[in-house]
Amino acid sequence: MSSNAKSVTSGDDKVNEGGKSILTRHEAPLGWLIVNRPQVKNALNYGAWRGIVAAMEELNADPDVRVVIMRGVTADSFISGADISEFPSHRANAEQARAYRDAPGNATNALSHSPKPVVAMIAGICIGGGLQVALSCDMRIAARGTRFGIPAARLGLAYPLEGVLSLSQIAGPANARDILMSARIFDAEEAFAMGLINRLVEPGDLEDNVRDYATRMARALPGSRRAILRIGALYIALRYGAHAGAARVAELRRLVRELRLT
């Protein structure tokens, strides 16, 4: 990868060395969003959720980046879920609880509402909040051997409504009920059969496959404002339906204006 790398932190993440829980790399025409919490299998804490928002703002503002790839820093985990170890300290009062509750939704909105396509490069573990993040990306390419699941019911936790809706829309209502109610862990082959992931590749081929796919996508995307609006409107229509997506198209127009493209 390019040496043009930055770290994006909120200042709240003190677990990882230097607070660098989210990294970005600019490798035109690709941008990389890297979850960098290997000591907890990339479980997302409050600072990391906020870091995803900041990273997407940075990558969207770079006119040379046309496609964003999201990955874990190591091959053993994409995202292992939310970091529940900090729940007691970050939910001590109503205000803290509200801010913590909003953080995952803000992060997944930053991914799903991006004017640039986001490809999830998934390996190792993609569980709980990790699957919610992956479903917020436009495309999901996974390595064989990856484990998926949503154990919220087994842990006595509520899964976010937006995550439930995305899961149901992509995998179908029957599969969504199975995943949520059984809280079971399943393999990449089953995830592919459900439609949760778009491509299934050998672990050693994952990065090259994702890089090649994203580069070809980037070359097919003209950089003009009009082209991005047209393509972005298509993504929104596919995800939300023409009527429900009207407000999101308006937001896309605002974001594209900020990019100052021709």
Phi, psi and omega in degrees: 000162180295151177281355179282076185242146177228159171248143179241119179226159179266348187090353182262345184269106182252001183283310182282147182304124180075001180074016185270070183281336179231128178247150171236148173226135179255113183224068189312134010270012182256150170236145183243133173244114190241122176278122191239062176230059187297336183292343177233032179055035178063028171298139186266120173262184185302316181296323180290319176303315179293326179295328177297318179299312181296321180296317179294323176299318180296312183291323177293332181280349180270110184293343179277346177269121181249336178223138179253135174249128177251133183209167169274159185289335178235167185280353185270354179198131167281289172210127183271005178123195175277147180279093186286350181294336182263003180305311182300318184283336182258005178231036185289334178216175186297321181294315178297317181297320179294316179297319180292322179295324183283336187299313179298320179296322177296321180292313181291328175295321179299326178283310186287335181261006181297138176287353178246143179299144178239125180251125177270124177258105195249128177212150173081273184228133174219087192231146174059240179299336176295320178290324176300318177297313181300320180291343178277348177276161182284324181225150180228119178241125187235154175272144172302143182096350177291142178252137182237159175163165176228096185273017186305316182298319180293331180270357181074028181248152176272135176270139185301141182302318180300322178293321177297316181295317178297316179299315180294321181293320186275316184264346183096149183302320183294315178294323179298316178298317179300310183297316184285318186280328180276334183056026185276161174261136181225165189267175185293328179297318178292321177299321178294318180297328178284342186091008179293328176239151184271327181221148178233123185227167177291145184306319182289344181259358191299305185297316180297320180296315180294316181298316180296314180299312182293324178294317177296322176297316182298320180292334180277351183259109174298151184269007184282157178300317182296319181294317180296320177298317181295314180291318180297321178297325177296314178303315183295318179298319179294322184279318191244347188089153187300317184287310183293338183273000185300314180295325181288327175296320177298319177294323177298318178301318180296316180297318181293323176300322180293336178286343176058043176272161181280000000 
